[in-house]
Short mmCIF file of C-alpha atoms in Angstrom, two decimals:
data_model
loop_
_atom_site.label_atom_id
_atom_site.label_comp_id
_atom_site.label_asym_id
_atom_site.label_seq_id
_atom_site.Cartn_x
_atom_site.Cartn_y
_atom_site.Cartn_z
CA MET A 200 -11.61 30.79 -7.76
CA ILE A 201 -14.15 28.58 -6.05
CA SER A 202 -17.18 30.41 -4.76
CA ARG A 203 -18.53 29.91 -1.26
CA GLU A 204 -21.63 28.07 -2.50
CA GLU A 205 -19.57 25.65 -4.58
CA LEU A 206 -17.30 24.99 -1.62
CA GLN A 207 -20.26 24.32 0.68
CA THR A 208 -21.81 21.99 -1.90
CA LEU A 209 -18.51 20.17 -2.28
CA LEU A 210 -18.11 19.78 1.48
CA ARG A 211 -21.69 18.52 1.83
CA LYS A 212 -21.09 15.93 -0.87
CA ALA A 213 -17.83 14.82 0.76
CA LEU A 214 -19.50 14.57 4.16
CA ALA A 215 -22.41 12.61 2.68
CA ALA A 216 -19.98 10.23 0.97
CA VAL A 217 -18.06 9.65 4.20
CA ILE A 218 -21.24 9.11 6.23
CA GLY A 219 -22.63 6.77 3.56
CA ALA A 220 -19.41 4.75 3.49
CA LEU A 221 -19.37 4.47 7.29
CA LEU A 222 -23.03 3.41 7.42
CA GLY A 223 -22.40 0.82 4.72
CA LEU A 224 -19.39 -0.52 6.60
CA ILE A 225 -21.38 -0.68 9.83
CA LEU A 226 -24.26 -2.48 8.10
CA LEU A 227 -21.95 -5.03 6.51
CA SER A 228 -20.15 -5.59 9.81
CA VAL A 229 -23.41 -6.14 11.68
CA LEU A 230 -24.65 -8.56 9.03
CA LEU A 231 -21.36 -10.47 9.07
CA ILE A 232 -21.20 -10.70 12.86
CA GLY A 233 -24.89 -11.64 13.07
CA GLY A 234 -24.41 -14.35 10.46
CA ILE A 235 -21.44 -15.78 12.31
CA ILE A 236 -23.39 -15.82 15.59
CA LEU A 237 -26.34 -17.58 13.96
CA LEU A 238 -23.99 -20.09 12.35
CA LEU A 239 -22.36 -20.84 15.70
CA LYS A 240 -25.75 -21.23 17.40
CA GLY A 241 -26.81 -23.63 14.67
CA ALA A 242 -23.63 -25.65 15.10
CA LEU A 243 -24.17 -25.75 18.86
CA LEU A 244 -27.76 -26.93 18.45
CA GLY A 245 -26.72 -29.58 15.93
CA LEU A 246 -23.83 -30.95 18.00
CA THR A 247 -25.54 -30.85 21.42
CA PRO A 248 -27.47 -34.16 21.01
CA TRP A 249 -24.27 -36.04 20.10
CA LEU A 250 -21.63 -34.41 22.31
CA GLY A 251 -23.62 -32.68 25.03
CA GLN A 252 -23.59 -28.95 25.63
CA ALA A 253 -20.01 -28.72 26.91
CA GLY A 254 -18.66 -30.85 24.03
CA ALA A 255 -20.55 -28.77 21.44
CA TYR A 256 -19.12 -25.55 22.88
CA GLY A 257 -15.64 -27.09 22.90
CA VAL A 258 -15.82 -28.26 19.27
CA THR A 259 -17.21 -24.97 17.93
CA GLY A 260 -14.69 -22.96 19.98
CA SER A 261 -11.83 -25.12 18.72
CA ILE A 262 -12.98 -24.70 15.12
CA CYS A 263 -13.20 -20.92 15.57
CA LEU A 264 -9.72 -20.73 17.11
CA ALA A 265 -8.29 -22.96 14.36
CA LEU A 266 -9.78 -20.71 11.67
CA LEU A 267 -8.47 -17.61 13.43
CA GLY A 268 -5.01 -19.15 13.75
CA LEU A 269 -5.04 -20.17 10.09
CA PHE A 270 -5.97 -16.61 9.14
CA PHE A 271 -3.08 -15.12 11.13
CA VAL A 272 -0.57 -17.67 9.85
CA ARG A 273 -1.62 -16.92 6.30
CA LEU A 274 -1.43 -13.19 6.96
CA LEU A 275 2.09 -13.45 8.39
CA HIS A 276 3.20 -15.77 5.58
CA ARG A 277 2.15 -13.24 2.95
CA SER A 278 4.00 -10.38 4.61
CA THR A 279 7.28 -12.30 4.91
CA GLY A 280 6.94 -13.70 1.39
CA SER A 281 6.67 -10.28 -0.22
CA SER A 282 9.70 -8.92 1.63
CA SER A 283 11.84 -11.91 0.58
CA THR A 284 10.85 -11.36 -3.04
CA GLU A 285 11.91 -7.73 -2.88
CA SER A 286 15.19 -8.49 -1.13
CA SER A 287 16.11 -11.31 -3.52
CA GLN A 288 16.45 -8.88 -6.43
CA PRO A 289 18.62 -6.00 -5.14
CA ASP A 290 20.51 -5.54 -8.43
CA SER A 291 17.47 -5.29 -10.69
CA LYS A 292 16.13 -1.80 -11.26
CA PRO A 293 12.61 -1.50 -9.82
CA SER A 294 9.94 -0.30 -12.18
CA SER A 295 8.18 3.00 -11.66
CA ILE A 296 5.06 1.19 -10.47
CA GLN A 297 7.06 -0.68 -7.82
CA ARG A 298 8.66 2.57 -6.66
CA LEU A 299 5.25 4.22 -6.51
CA ARG A 300 3.86 1.33 -4.46
CA GLN A 301 6.84 1.56 -2.13
CA LEU A 302 6.31 5.31 -1.69
CA ILE A 303 2.63 4.74 -0.91
CA ARG A 304 3.54 2.05 1.65
CA GLN A 305 6.07 4.36 3.29
CA ASN A 306 3.75 7.41 3.30
CA PRO A 307 0.13 6.19 3.40
CA TRP A 308 -1.38 9.36 4.87
CA GLU A 309 0.36 11.64 2.38
CA ALA A 310 -0.76 9.40 -0.48
CA LEU A 311 -4.33 9.52 0.80
CA LEU A 312 -4.22 13.31 1.06
CA ILE A 313 -2.79 13.64 -2.45
CA ALA A 314 -5.43 11.32 -3.90
CA PHE A 315 -8.22 13.20 -2.13
CA THR A 316 -6.85 16.58 -3.29
CA LEU A 317 -6.50 15.40 -6.88
CA GLY A 318 -10.03 14.02 -6.75
CA LEU A 319 -11.39 17.38 -5.66
CA ILE A 320 -9.27 19.39 -8.08
CA GLU A 321 -10.11 17.18 -11.05
CA ARG A 322 -13.77 18.12 -10.78
CA THR A 323 -13.17 21.86 -10.52
CA ASP A 324 -10.03 22.84 -12.44
CA PRO A 325 -8.40 20.53 -15.01
CA HIS A 326 -5.55 23.01 -15.64
CA LEU A 327 -4.54 22.98 -12.00
CA ARG A 328 -4.69 19.17 -12.00
CA LYS A 329 -2.40 19.06 -15.03
CA LEU A 330 0.02 21.44 -13.34
CA LEU A 331 0.10 19.31 -10.17
CA LEU A 332 0.70 16.13 -12.14
CA GLN A 333 3.52 17.75 -14.11
CA GLY A 334 5.15 18.92 -10.87
CA GLY A 335 4.83 15.45 -9.39
CA LEU A 336 6.34 13.86 -12.49
CA ALA A 337 9.20 16.37 -12.43
CA LEU A 338 9.97 15.46 -8.81
CA PHE A 339 9.72 11.78 -9.66
CA ASN A 340 12.11 12.18 -12.61
CA GLN A 341 14.49 14.17 -10.41
CA SER A 342 14.65 11.28 -7.93
CA GLU A 343 15.25 8.86 -10.83
CA ASP A 344 18.13 11.03 -12.10
CA GLU A 345 19.69 11.16 -8.63
CA ALA A 346 19.46 7.38 -8.34
CA THR A 347 21.04 6.98 -11.80
CA ASP A 348 23.86 9.40 -10.91
CA GLU A 349 24.59 7.48 -7.72
CA ALA A 350 24.68 4.19 -9.62
CA GLU A 351 27.02 5.65 -12.27
CA SER A 352 29.36 7.09 -9.63
CA THR A 353 29.65 3.72 -7.87
CA GLU A 354 30.32 1.99 -11.20
CA ALA A 355 32.94 4.61 -12.11
CA SER A 356 34.73 4.19 -8.78
CA ALA A 357 34.69 0.41 -9.23
CA ASP A 358 36.13 0.77 -12.77
CA ALA A 359 38.85 3.14 -11.51
CA THR A 360 39.80 0.65 -8.82
CA ASP A 361 40.03 -2.12 -11.43
CA LEU A 362 42.23 0.06 -13.68
CA ASP A 363 44.58 0.93 -10.80
CA SER A 364 45.05 -2.71 -9.86
CA SER A 365 45.67 -3.75 -13.50
CA SER A 366 48.22 -0.98 -14.10
CA VAL A 367 50.18 -2.08 -11.04
CA ASN A 368 50.25 -5.67 -12.31
CA ASP A 369 51.33 -4.62 -15.87
CA SER A 370 54.34 -2.57 -14.79
CA PRO A 371 57.74 -4.26 -15.18
CA THR A 372 59.36 -5.46 -12.01
CA ASN A 373 62.96 -4.85 -13.19
CA PRO A 374 63.91 -1.21 -13.88
#
């Protein structure tokens, strides 16, 4: 069992990691936004003698909007491209990695919670981690077996239908 001191130490470390990650994200965001602002000011100063102030603002604004539009078009193109790839192969059996990725996409918060829990448990109790992984694999294998049974039952019903139609055609028409 985890003692109170170990739990407090673990929570402090987790809190420090979260705060550090947030501060790092904030710092990177500020640097990125500041760099973009300075780049735009430089472009405005460079274009002002040739185009005037209004023309410089128009050109830089148009470039920014074009880049933003290109980003969104590319983002939408990737999302529709991946769904067409998955739908073009309905008969092929997806690998376990593809099924795991699909489960994570369908349940992102549960996947995050499981990953966080396994990360905490791995440091404290390797036997409990092994037990959790075995249980997860058993559930995963159970879902594979159910999918295999469903596929076999549909194939069996299709074969039975083919046999019924062939036996009707083979029977003599004159008694």
